[in-house]
């Protein structure tokens, strides 16, 4: 094993890059802007230039790099090719080949889906450390997921394994999910979903609630009010937790992981949410899987670069 | 690789045993009675005696056996130890060690859960042949499942991976599943579940239906009536297919397999059921996974011995 490796996490706004010791320590990290002009054709050259100049700055030669792992917000085939990444303006892009060419064929590159790569990072050095089979759930603007089995990312046939935000949890739903179908988990458990639930509840409830006076209610408003004992807010939290706990019980009946790692902005609500999720999980889960561990993600926005590096080790 | 291997499928009534060429051909198969007396302590000695005498009959020496794979209706730890098999009267039984000792340590033994092993068999030589990532769904008295990823059984942390009969699909359910929880897939999609649905529908419908005159309605009665165009029976089939299609869409959002392999007695209903399942699956599934293949299991009761052998190859 060579002494260093590089992890890259490409987002729609910035690209995060980290240089790691292959033992797992993050040496340094930085960000560059994601240049989406011209169908995003400059993104990979920008990344290569930035890595080369940083390595040269630090006196690290390409021959000391074990590999580059890169996470992309899109479907990935064979750890190599991106099959559409809408946020980057990409259609089909052979990322592995192109990035390897940008390093004159001297460095091995592996490509993963960003949510899956973040799950791998959390398993390796984050909240899931010590486990080898985890399901990561990222509760943010949407609901992302990643499945790690035996320390490996589960990609799925169409790159859609771990898309647990798109499990159909409510066949009665009439509103449409971002993906075009109806009643998916993301419609209830994302920050947007919780805000939508709150709007609907506040519009129809006769109870007094501090959420009533607000111009626009966010998920954070709901959790803050719930922590102050607001009854309506507590009901919204309970409603959300029931759907999430039930969804994760479904996930456990399929892959039966050691632990669920919960991350994303919504998870910052803390135990008021996560304890409730776990309560409903135990209520719905098959008895053998009732004691699955629930842990919080710890790497935050760095999970992607950690997981990206882990792919090439 | 040695020329032969043995597959064993232990059920509550009979034990099926097969001798295979390691190329995959089944040479011969037979059954013995499952002796459940004395807490099932004679089951493994009976199996060993039966295999030894059959091999000796056929002039095959133990040195020509690559291994013995055995499927057990219970939770399995580390491909070795059974952690309760209620139908056999077993608590914790170190099956691998005990069976290897019965062959004087000359033969390697591996142990799997019966439903998972059947899934492996169908992937190897049955309806799932040519695929390496499948989910098998067995619609019988209950609903069983098995997940095969990269040609390997996914066991799960508590031996509960693939327990898709126990996905909570209906939080409004008041009746209790065989496992003690409520609203699980098995309560609707098993033969028993379909019969229960039929009873409830027939008791409340004002429509004319040939199911009305029957003493006790079976799942087969429902499908037969549906094939003759009975409107109420068709509604029951549609209700069942909706839940199953939705359940499999949940499964796909987790593991995104290449194919669903549908087996068990209920699957004999044929296209009237499977086409309807697939229709609802496409309606609910995340768009990337809409084109997952649906195939029928082909090995019937032999799936277990095929899969058991495959474990040791």
Coordinates of C-alpha atoms in Angstrom, one line a residue:
Chain A
X1 CA 0.0 0.0 0.0
X2 CA 1.3 3.4 -0.9
X3 CA 1.3 6.1 1.8
X4 CA -1.4 8.5 0.5
X5 CA -4.8 8.5 -1.3
X6 CA -7.2 11.1 -2.4
X7 CA -11.0 11.4 -1.8
X8 CA -13.2 13.7 -3.9
X9 CA -16.9 14.5 -3.3
X10 CA -18.5 16.3 -6.2
X11 CA -21.6 18.3 -5.3
X12 CA -23.7 20.7 -7.4
X13 CA -22.1 23.8 -5.8
X14 CA -18.6 22.7 -4.6
X15 CA -16.2 19.9 -4.9
X16 CA -14.6 18.7 -1.7
X17 CA -11.2 17.2 -1.9
X18 CA -9.1 15.5 0.8
X19 CA -5.7 14.0 1.0
X20 CA -5.5 11.0 3.4
X21 CA -2.9 8.8 4.8
X22 CA -3.8 5.2 3.7
X23 CA -4.0 4.4 7.4
X24 CA -7.2 6.6 7.4
X25 CA -6.1 9.9 8.7
X26 CA -7.2 13.0 6.9
X27 CA -4.2 15.2 6.2
X28 CA -5.8 18.2 4.6
X29 CA -9.0 19.1 2.8
X30 CA -10.1 21.9 0.6
X31 CA -12.9 22.9 -1.7
X32 CA -13.2 24.2 -5.3
X33 CA -16.2 25.6 -7.1
X34 CA -18.2 23.2 -9.3
X35 CA -18.0 24.7 -12.7
X36 CA -21.2 23.7 -14.4
X37 CA -20.7 25.7 -17.6
X38 CA -20.6 23.9 -20.9
X39 CA -22.4 20.8 -19.6
X40 CA -19.9 20.5 -16.8
X41 CA -17.0 19.6 -19.1
X42 CA -14.5 21.4 -16.9
X43 CA -15.3 19.7 -13.7
X44 CA -12.9 16.8 -14.0
X45 CA -10.0 18.9 -15.4
X46 CA -10.5 21.4 -12.6
X47 CA -10.3 18.6 -10.0
X48 CA -7.2 17.1 -11.6
X49 CA -5.4 20.5 -11.7
X50 CA -6.3 21.2 -8.1
X51 CA -5.1 17.8 -6.8
X52 CA -1.9 18.1 -8.8
X53 CA -1.0 21.5 -7.5
X54 CA -1.8 20.6 -3.9
X55 CA 0.3 17.5 -4.1
X56 CA 3.1 19.4 -5.6
X57 CA 2.8 22.1 -2.9
X58 CA 3.1 19.4 -0.2
X59 CA 5.9 17.6 -2.0
X60 CA 3.9 14.4 -2.6
X61 CA 4.6 12.6 -5.8
X62 CA 2.0 10.8 -7.9
X63 CA 3.9 7.6 -7.3
X64 CA 3.0 7.9 -3.6
X65 CA -0.8 7.9 -4.3
X66 CA -2.7 4.7 -3.9
X67 CA -5.6 5.9 -5.8
X68 CA -8.4 8.5 -6.2
X69 CA -11.9 7.8 -5.1
X70 CA -14.7 10.1 -6.3
X71 CA -18.3 10.4 -5.3
X72 CA -20.8 11.7 -7.8
X73 CA -24.5 12.7 -7.4
X74 CA -25.8 10.2 -10.0
X75 CA -26.1 6.6 -11.0
X76 CA -22.8 4.8 -11.4
X77 CA -22.1 1.7 -13.5
X78 CA -19.2 -0.6 -12.7
X79 CA -17.5 1.9 -10.4
X80 CA -16.5 3.7 -13.6
X81 CA -19.2 5.4 -15.6
X82 CA -21.7 8.0 -14.6
X83 CA -25.1 7.5 -16.1
X84 CA -26.6 10.9 -15.7
X85 CA -25.9 13.4 -13.0
X86 CA -28.5 16.1 -13.4
X87 CA -27.0 18.5 -10.9
X88 CA -23.7 18.6 -12.8
X89 CA -25.3 18.8 -16.2
X90 CA -23.8 15.4 -17.1
X91 CA -25.3 12.7 -19.3
X92 CA -23.1 9.6 -19.7
X93 CA -19.5 10.4 -18.6
X94 CA -16.7 7.8 -18.3
X95 CA -15.3 9.4 -15.1
X96 CA -12.8 6.7 -14.3
X97 CA -11.2 6.8 -17.8
X98 CA -11.2 10.5 -18.1
X99 CA -9.7 11.2 -14.7
X100 CA -7.1 8.5 -15.1
X101 CA -6.1 10.1 -18.4
X102 CA -5.8 13.5 -16.7
X103 CA -3.1 11.8 -14.5
X104 CA -1.4 10.2 -17.5
X105 CA -2.6 6.8 -16.5
X106 CA -0.5 6.9 -13.3
X107 CA -3.3 6.7 -10.8
X108 CA -6.2 4.3 -10.3
X109 CA -9.6 6.0 -10.0
X110 CA -12.9 4.5 -8.7
X111 CA -16.3 6.1 -8.9
X112 CA -19.3 5.8 -6.6
X113 CA -22.7 7.4 -6.0
X114 CA -22.4 10.2 -3.5
X115 CA -24.9 8.8 -0.9
X116 CA -23.4 5.3 -1.1
X117 CA -19.9 6.7 -0.7
X118 CA -20.9 8.8 2.3
X119 CA -22.3 5.6 3.9
X120 CA -19.0 3.9 3.3
X121 CA -17.2 6.8 4.9
X122 CA -19.5 6.7 8.0
X123 CA -18.8 2.9 8.3
X124 CA -15.1 3.4 8.0
X125 CA -14.4 6.4 10.2
X126 CA -17.7 7.8 11.4
X127 CA -20.8 6.8 13.4
X128 CA -20.8 3.3 11.9
X129 CA -17.2 2.6 12.8
X130 CA -16.8 -1.0 14.1
X131 CA -19.7 -2.3 12.0
X132 CA -19.4 -3.9 8.6
X133 CA -23.1 -4.0 7.6
X134 CA -24.9 -0.7 7.9
X135 CA -27.7 1.3 6.3
X136 CA -27.1 5.0 6.2
X137 CA -30.1 7.3 6.1
X138 CA -29.5 10.9 5.2
X139 CA -32.4 13.2 6.2
X140 CA -31.8 16.4 4.4
X141 CA -33.7 18.4 1.7
X142 CA -34.4 14.9 0.4
X143 CA -33.9 11.5 1.9
X144 CA -30.8 9.6 0.8
X145 CA -29.6 6.2 1.6
X146 CA -26.6 3.9 1.3
X147 CA -26.2 0.2 2.0
X148 CA -22.9 -1.2 3.1
X149 CA -22.6 -5.0 3.2
X150 CA -19.4 -6.7 4.4
X151 CA -17.7 -3.3 4.2
X152 CA -18.6 -2.9 0.5
X153 CA -21.1 -0.5 -1.2
X154 CA -24.2 -2.2 -2.6
X155 CA -24.7 -0.5 -5.9
X156 CA -27.7 -2.4 -7.2
X157 CA -28.5 -3.4 -10.8
X158 CA -29.6 0.0 -11.9
X159 CA -27.4 1.9 -9.4
X160 CA -30.5 2.3 -7.3
X161 CA -29.7 0.2 -4.2
X162 CA -30.2 2.3 -1.0
X163 CA -32.7 4.7 -2.6
X164 CA -34.8 4.3 0.5
X165 CA -36.2 7.8 0.2
X166 CA -38.2 6.3 -2.7
X167 CA -39.8 3.4 -0.8
X168 CA -43.6 3.6 -1.3
X169 CA -44.8 4.0 2.3
X170 CA -48.3 5.5 1.6
X171 CA -50.4 4.1 -1.3
X172 CA -53.1 6.6 -0.4
X173 CA -51.0 9.7 -1.1
X174 CA -52.2 12.0 -3.9
X175 CA -49.2 14.4 -3.9
X176 CA -46.3 13.6 -6.2
X177 CA -42.7 12.9 -5.0
X178 CA -39.8 14.7 -6.6
X179 CA -39.2 11.5 -8.6
X180 CA -42.6 11.5 -10.1
X181 CA -44.2 8.7 -8.2
X182 CA -46.5 9.0 -5.1
X183 CA -46.3 8.2 -1.4
X184 CA -42.5 7.8 -1.2
X185 CA -40.7 8.0 2.2
X186 CA -38.9 11.3 1.2
X187 CA -42.3 13.0 1.0
X188 CA -42.6 12.7 4.8
X189 CA -39.2 12.3 6.3
X190 CA -37.2 15.0 4.4
X191 CA -36.9 18.6 5.7
X192 CA -39.3 19.6 2.9
X193 CA -41.7 16.7 3.8
X194 CA -41.8 17.7 7.4
X195 CA -42.4 21.3 6.5
X196 CA -45.3 20.2 4.2
X197 CA -46.8 18.1 6.9
X198 CA -46.6 21.0 9.3
X199 CA -48.3 23.4 6.9
X200 CA -51.2 20.9 6.4
X201 CA -51.5 20.2 10.1
X202 CA -51.4 23.9 11.1
X203 CA -54.0 24.8 8.4
X204 CA -56.5 22.2 9.8
X205 CA -55.9 22.0 13.5
X206 CA -58.0 23.8 16.1
X207 CA -55.3 23.4 18.7
X208 CA -53.2 26.4 19.8
X209 CA -49.7 26.2 18.5
X210 CA -46.8 28.5 18.1
X211 CA -46.4 27.3 14.5
X212 CA -49.6 29.1 13.6
X213 CA -48.2 32.6 13.5
X214 CA -45.2 31.8 11.2
X215 CA -44.9 32.9 7.7
X216 CA -43.3 29.7 6.5
X217 CA -42.6 26.8 8.7
X218 CA -39.4 24.8 8.4
X219 CA -38.5 21.4 9.8
X220 CA -36.3 23.1 12.4
X221 CA -39.2 25.3 13.5
X222 CA -41.2 22.1 14.2
X223 CA -38.4 20.4 16.2
X224 CA -37.7 23.6 18.2
X225 CA -41.4 24.0 19.0
X226 CA -41.7 20.3 19.9
X227 CA -38.7 20.7 22.3
X228 CA -40.6 23.6 24.0
X229 CA -43.6 21.2 24.5
X230 CA -45.8 22.5 21.7
X231 CA -48.5 19.8 21.4
X232 CA -49.1 20.2 17.7
X233 CA -45.4 20.2 16.9
X234 CA -45.0 17.0 19.0
X235 CA -47.7 15.4 16.9
X236 CA -45.9 16.3 13.7
X237 CA -42.7 14.8 15.1
X238 CA -44.6 11.6 16.1
X239 CA -46.2 11.4 12.6
X240 CA -42.8 11.7 10.9
X241 CA -41.1 9.2 13.3
X242 CA -43.8 6.6 12.7
X243 CA -43.3 6.7 9.0
X244 CA -39.5 6.6 9.3
X245 CA -39.5 3.8 11.9
X246 CA -41.9 1.8 9.7
X247 CA -39.7 2.4 6.7
X248 CA -36.6 1.3 8.4
X249 CA -38.4 -1.9 9.6
X250 CA -39.1 -2.6 5.9
X251 CA -35.4 -2.1 5.2
X252 CA -34.4 -4.4 8.0
X253 CA -36.7 -7.2 6.6
X254 CA -34.6 -7.0 3.4
X255 CA -31.0 -6.6 4.5
X256 CA -31.1 -6.9 8.3
X257 CA -28.1 -4.6 9.0
X258 CA -26.1 -4.3 12.2
X259 CA -26.8 -0.6 12.5
X260 CA -28.7 2.3 11.0
X261 CA -26.6 5.4 10.8
X262 CA -28.8 8.5 10.8
X263 CA -27.4 11.7 9.3
X264 CA -28.3 14.9 7.4
X265 CA -29.6 18.2 8.7
X266 CA -32.9 16.9 10.0
X267 CA -31.0 14.4 12.3
X268 CA -29.7 17.4 14.2
X269 CA -33.1 17.5 15.9
X270 CA -31.5 14.8 18.1
X271 CA -33.1 12.3 20.5
X272 CA -36.6 13.9 20.2
X273 CA -36.6 12.5 16.7
X274 CA -34.2 9.5 16.8
X275 CA -35.7 8.0 20.0
X276 CA -39.2 8.2 18.4
X277 CA -37.9 6.6 15.2
X278 CA -36.4 3.7 17.2
X279 CA -39.6 3.2 19.2
X280 CA -41.7 2.8 16.1
X281 CA -39.0 0.7 14.4
X282 CA -39.2 -1.8 17.3
X283 CA -42.9 -1.9 17.0
X284 CA -43.0 -2.8 13.4
X285 CA -39.7 -4.8 12.8
X286 CA -39.6 -8.5 12.5
X287 CA -38.8 -9.8 16.0
X288 CA -35.3 -11.1 15.1
X289 CA -34.2 -7.6 14.0
X290 CA -35.7 -5.6 16.9
X291 CA -32.3 -4.8 18.4
X292 CA -30.7 -3.3 15.4
X293 CA -28.5 -0.4 16.6
X294 CA -29.3 3.2 15.8
X295 CA -26.3 5.6 15.7
X296 CA -25.8 9.2 14.6
X297 CA -23.5 10.0 11.7
X298 CA -20.5 11.9 12.8
X299 CA -18.5 13.0 9.7
X300 CA -21.0 15.6 8.5
X301 CA -20.0 17.0 5.1
X302 CA -16.7 15.1 5.2
X303 CA -18.4 11.7 4.9
X304 CA -18.1 11.8 1.1
X305 CA -14.3 12.3 1.0
X306 CA -13.8 9.6 3.6
X307 CA -15.9 7.1 1.8
X308 CA -14.4 8.0 -1.6
X309 CA -10.9 7.3 -0.3
X310 CA -12.1 4.0 1.3
X311 CA -13.1 2.8 -2.1
X312 CA -9.5 2.7 -3.3
X313 CA -7.9 1.2 -0.2
Chain B
X1 CA -12.7 -29.6 -7.2
X2 CA -13.8 -33.1 -6.3
X3 CA -16.4 -34.8 -8.6
X4 CA -19.4 -34.9 -6.2
X5 CA -21.2 -32.9 -3.6
X6 CA -24.3 -33.5 -1.4
X7 CA -27.2 -31.1 -0.8
X8 CA -29.6 -31.6 2.1
X9 CA -32.9 -29.7 2.7
X10 CA -34.4 -30.3 6.1
X11 CA -38.1 -29.7 6.5
X12 CA -40.5 -30.3 9.3
X13 CA -41.8 -33.5 7.8
X14 CA -39.2 -34.9 5.4
X15 CA -35.5 -34.4 4.7
X16 CA -34.6 -34.2 1.0
X17 CA -31.1 -35.3 0.0
X18 CA -29.4 -35.0 -3.4
X19 CA -26.1 -36.2 -4.8
X20 CA -24.8 -33.8 -7.5
X21 CA -21.9 -33.7 -9.8
X22 CA -19.9 -30.5 -8.9
X23 CA -20.7 -29.4 -12.5
X24 CA -24.3 -28.9 -11.3
X25 CA -26.1 -32.0 -12.5
X26 CA -28.4 -33.8 -10.0
X27 CA -27.4 -37.5 -10.0
X28 CA -30.0 -38.8 -7.7
X29 CA -32.3 -37.6 -4.9
X30 CA -34.3 -39.2 -2.1
X31 CA -36.2 -38.4 1.0
X32 CA -36.2 -39.6 4.6
X33 CA -38.6 -38.8 7.4
X34 CA -37.7 -36.0 9.8
X35 CA -37.5 -37.7 13.2
X36 CA -38.6 -35.0 15.6
X37 CA -38.6 -37.2 18.7
X38 CA -36.3 -36.3 21.6
X39 CA -36.0 -32.7 20.6
X40 CA -34.9 -33.7 17.1
X41 CA -31.6 -35.2 18.3
X42 CA -31.7 -38.0 15.7
X43 CA -32.1 -35.8 12.7
X44 CA -28.4 -35.3 11.9
X45 CA -27.4 -38.9 12.6
X46 CA -30.2 -40.1 10.4
X47 CA -29.0 -37.8 7.6
X48 CA -25.4 -38.9 8.0
X49 CA -26.4 -42.7 7.9
X50 CA -28.6 -42.2 4.9
X51 CA -25.9 -40.3 2.9
X52 CA -23.2 -42.9 3.9
X53 CA -25.3 -45.8 2.8
X54 CA -26.3 -44.2 -0.5
X55 CA -22.8 -43.3 -1.3
X56 CA -21.6 -46.8 -0.5
X57 CA -24.4 -48.2 -2.7
X58 CA -23.2 -46.1 -5.6
X59 CA -19.5 -46.8 -5.0
X60 CA -18.7 -43.2 -4.3
X61 CA -16.0 -42.7 -1.6
X62 CA -16.1 -39.9 1.0
X63 CA -12.8 -38.6 -0.6
X64 CA -14.7 -37.8 -3.8
X65 CA -17.2 -35.5 -2.0
X66 CA -16.4 -31.7 -2.2
X67 CA -18.7 -31.0 0.7
X68 CA -22.2 -31.2 2.2
X69 CA -24.5 -28.2 2.2
X70 CA -27.6 -28.2 4.4
X71 CA -30.6 -25.9 4.5
X72 CA -32.5 -25.6 7.9
X73 CA -35.7 -23.8 8.7
X74 CA -34.3 -21.5 11.3
X75 CA -31.8 -18.6 11.8
X76 CA -28.2 -19.5 11.0
X77 CA -25.1 -17.9 12.4
X78 CA -21.8 -18.0 10.5
X79 CA -22.9 -20.7 8.1
X80 CA -22.5 -23.1 11.1
X81 CA -24.8 -22.9 14.0
X82 CA -28.6 -23.0 14.1
X83 CA -30.2 -20.5 16.5
X84 CA -33.6 -22.1 17.0
X85 CA -35.5 -24.1 14.4
X86 CA -39.0 -24.4 16.0
X87 CA -40.3 -26.9 13.4
X88 CA -37.5 -29.3 14.2
X89 CA -37.6 -28.9 18.0
X90 CA -34.1 -27.4 18.0
X91 CA -32.7 -24.7 20.1
X92 CA -29.1 -23.9 19.5
X93 CA -27.5 -26.7 17.5
X94 CA -23.9 -26.5 16.0
X95 CA -24.9 -28.3 12.8
X96 CA -21.6 -27.8 11.0
X97 CA -19.5 -29.3 13.8
X98 CA -21.9 -32.2 14.5
X99 CA -22.4 -33.2 10.9
X100 CA -18.6 -33.0 10.2
X101 CA -18.0 -35.2 13.2
X102 CA -20.5 -37.8 11.9
X103 CA -18.3 -38.0 8.8
X104 CA -15.1 -38.3 11.0
X105 CA -14.0 -34.8 9.9
X106 CA -13.5 -35.9 6.3
X107 CA -16.2 -33.7 4.8
X108 CA -16.7 -29.9 4.9
X109 CA -20.3 -28.9 5.9
X110 CA -22.0 -25.5 5.4
X111 CA -25.3 -24.5 6.8
X112 CA -27.9 -22.0 5.5
X113 CA -31.5 -20.9 6.2
X114 CA -33.9 -23.0 4.0
X115 CA -35.5 -20.0 2.2
X116 CA -32.1 -18.4 1.5
X117 CA -30.7 -21.7 0.3
X118 CA -33.7 -22.2 -2.1
X119 CA -33.0 -18.7 -3.5
X120 CA -29.4 -19.7 -4.2
X121 CA -30.6 -22.9 -5.9
X122 CA -33.0 -20.9 -8.1
X123 CA -30.2 -18.5 -9.0
X124 CA -27.8 -21.3 -9.9
X125 CA -30.0 -23.8 -11.8
X126 CA -33.6 -22.5 -11.7
X127 CA -35.6 -19.5 -12.8
X128 CA -32.9 -17.1 -11.8
X129 CA -30.2 -18.8 -13.9
X130 CA -28.0 -16.2 -15.6
X131 CA -28.5 -13.6 -12.9
X132 CA -26.2 -13.0 -9.9
X133 CA -28.4 -10.6 -7.9
X134 CA -31.9 -11.9 -7.2
X135 CA -34.6 -11.7 -4.7
X136 CA -36.7 -14.9 -4.4
X137 CA -40.2 -14.6 -3.0
X138 CA -41.9 -17.8 -2.0
X139 CA -45.7 -17.5 -1.8
X140 CA -46.9 -20.5 0.2
X141 CA -48.6 -21.0 3.5
X142 CA -46.4 -18.1 4.6
X143 CA -44.3 -15.7 2.5
X144 CA -40.6 -16.5 2.5
X145 CA -37.8 -14.7 0.9
X146 CA -34.1 -14.9 0.1
X147 CA -31.6 -12.3 -1.1
X148 CA -28.7 -13.3 -3.4
X149 CA -26.1 -10.7 -4.0
X150 CA -23.1 -11.4 -6.2
X151 CA -24.1 -15.1 -6.2
X152 CA -23.9 -15.2 -2.4
X153 CA -26.6 -15.6 0.2
X154 CA -27.2 -12.4 2.2
X155 CA -27.7 -13.7 5.8
X156 CA -28.2 -10.5 7.7
X157 CA -27.0 -9.6 11.2
X158 CA -29.7 -11.7 13.0
X159 CA -30.2 -14.2 10.2
X160 CA -33.2 -12.2 9.1
X161 CA -32.2 -10.8 5.7
X162 CA -34.8 -11.6 3.1
X163 CA -37.7 -11.9 5.6
X164 CA -39.8 -10.0 3.3
X165 CA -43.0 -11.7 4.5
X166 CA -42.5 -9.6 7.6
X167 CA -42.3 -6.1 5.9
X168 CA -44.9 -3.9 7.5
X169 CA -47.1 -2.9 4.6
X170 CA -50.2 -1.9 6.4
X171 CA -50.0 0.2 9.6
X172 CA -53.8 0.2 9.9
X173 CA -54.1 -3.6 10.3
X174 CA -55.6 -4.8 13.5
X175 CA -55.1 -8.5 12.9
X176 CA -51.9 -10.1 14.1
X177 CA -49.3 -11.8 11.9
X178 CA -47.9 -15.3 12.7
X179 CA -44.8 -13.5 14.1
X180 CA -46.8 -11.4 16.6
X181 CA -46.6 -8.0 14.8
X182 CA -49.3 -6.4 12.6
X183 CA -49.8 -5.6 9.0
X184 CA -47.0 -7.7 7.6
X185 CA -46.9 -8.7 3.9
X186 CA -47.4 -12.3 4.7
X187 CA -50.9 -11.5 6.1
X188 CA -52.1 -10.6 2.6
X189 CA -49.8 -12.4 0.1
X190 CA -49.7 -15.9 1.5
X191 CA -52.2 -18.6 0.7
X192 CA -53.6 -18.1 4.2
X193 CA -53.7 -14.4 3.7
X194 CA -55.5 -14.6 0.4
X195 CA -58.1 -16.9 1.9
X196 CA -58.6 -14.5 4.8
X197 CA -59.1 -11.6 2.4
X198 CA -61.6 -13.7 0.4
X199 CA -63.6 -14.5 3.5
X200 CA -63.8 -10.9 4.6
X201 CA -64.7 -9.7 1.1
X202 CA -67.3 -12.4 0.5
X203 CA -68.9 -11.7 3.9
X204 CA -69.3 -8.0 3.1
X205 CA -69.9 -7.8 -0.6
X206 CA -73.3 -7.4 -2.2
X207 CA -72.0 -8.6 -5.6
X208 CA -72.8 -12.0 -6.9
X209 CA -69.8 -14.4 -6.7
X210 CA -69.3 -18.1 -6.9
X211 CA -67.1 -17.8 -3.8
X212 CA -70.2 -17.2 -1.8
X213 CA -71.5 -20.7 -1.7
X214 CA -68.3 -22.3 -0.5
X215 CA -67.7 -23.8 2.9
X216 CA -64.1 -22.6 3.2
X217 CA -62.4 -20.6 0.5
X218 CA -58.8 -21.3 -0.5
X219 CA -56.4 -19.2 -2.4
X220 CA -56.8 -21.6 -5.3
X221 CA -60.5 -21.2 -5.3
X222 CA -60.0 -17.4 -5.6
X223 CA -57.7 -17.8 -8.6
X224 CA -59.8 -20.4 -10.3
X225 CA -62.9 -18.2 -10.0
X226 CA -60.9 -15.1 -11.2
X227 CA -59.9 -17.0 -14.3
X228 CA -63.5 -17.7 -15.0
X229 CA -64.2 -14.0 -14.8
X230 CA -65.7 -13.8 -11.3
X231 CA -65.7 -10.1 -10.6
X232 CA -65.3 -10.4 -6.8
X233 CA -62.5 -12.9 -7.2
X234 CA -60.8 -10.6 -9.6
X235 CA -61.0 -7.8 -7.1
X236 CA -59.3 -10.1 -4.4
X237 CA -56.5 -10.9 -6.9
X238 CA -56.1 -7.2 -7.6
X239 CA -56.0 -6.3 -3.9
X240 CA -53.3 -9.0 -3.3
X241 CA -51.2 -8.0 -6.3
X242 CA -51.3 -4.4 -5.3
X243 CA -49.8 -5.2 -1.9
X244 CA -47.2 -7.6 -3.4
X245 CA -46.2 -5.2 -6.2
X246 CA -45.8 -2.4 -3.6
X247 CA -43.9 -4.6 -1.3
X248 CA -41.4 -5.6 -4.0
X249 CA -41.0 -1.9 -5.0
X250 CA -39.9 -1.4 -1.4
X251 CA -37.4 -4.3 -1.7
X252 CA -36.1 -2.8 -5.0
X253 CA -35.5 0.5 -3.3
X254 CA -33.2 -1.3 -0.9
X255 CA -31.3 -3.9 -2.9
X256 CA -32.2 -3.1 -6.5
X257 CA -31.9 -6.7 -7.8
X258 CA -31.6 -7.9 -11.4
X259 CA -34.7 -10.1 -11.0
X260 CA -37.5 -11.2 -8.7
X261 CA -37.9 -15.0 -8.8
X262 CA -41.5 -15.9 -7.7
X263 CA -42.2 -19.4 -6.4
X264 CA -44.4 -21.3 -4.0
X265 CA -47.8 -22.8 -4.4
X266 CA -49.6 -19.5 -4.8
X267 CA -47.4 -18.6 -7.8
X268 CA -49.0 -21.5 -9.7
X269 CA -51.9 -19.2 -10.3
X270 CA -49.7 -17.9 -13.1
X271 CA -49.9 -14.7 -15.2
X272 CA -53.3 -13.7 -13.7
X273 CA -51.3 -13.0 -10.5
X274 CA -47.7 -12.3 -11.7
X275 CA -48.7 -9.9 -14.4
X276 CA -50.8 -7.9 -11.9
X277 CA -47.9 -7.9 -9.4
X278 CA -45.6 -6.6 -12.1
X279 CA -48.1 -3.9 -13.1
X280 CA -48.3 -2.5 -9.6
X281 CA -44.5 -2.9 -9.1
X282 CA -43.9 -0.6 -12.0
X283 CA -46.4 1.9 -10.7
X284 CA -44.7 2.1 -7.3
X285 CA -41.0 1.5 -8.0
X286 CA -38.3 4.1 -8.2
X287 CA -38.0 5.0 -11.9
X288 CA -34.4 3.6 -12.2
X289 CA -35.7 0.1 -11.1
X290 CA -38.9 -0.1 -13.1
X291 CA -37.5 -2.7 -15.5
X292 CA -36.4 -5.3 -12.9
X293 CA -37.2 -8.7 -14.4
X294 CA -39.9 -11.0 -13.0
X295 CA -39.4 -14.7 -13.5
X296 CA -41.0 -17.8 -12.1
X297 CA -39.1 -20.3 -10.0
X298 CA -38.6 -23.6 -11.8
X299 CA -37.0 -26.0 -9.3
X300 CA -40.1 -26.5 -7.1
X301 CA -39.3 -28.6 -4.0
X302 CA -35.8 -29.3 -5.3
X303 CA -34.6 -25.7 -5.0
X304 CA -33.3 -26.4 -1.5
X305 CA -31.0 -29.3 -2.4
X306 CA -29.6 -27.3 -5.4
X307 CA -28.9 -24.3 -3.2
X308 CA -27.5 -26.4 -0.4
X309 CA -25.0 -27.9 -2.8
X310 CA -24.1 -24.5 -4.3
X311 CA -23.0 -23.3 -0.9
X312 CA -20.1 -25.8 -0.9
X313 CA -18.9 -25.3 -4.5

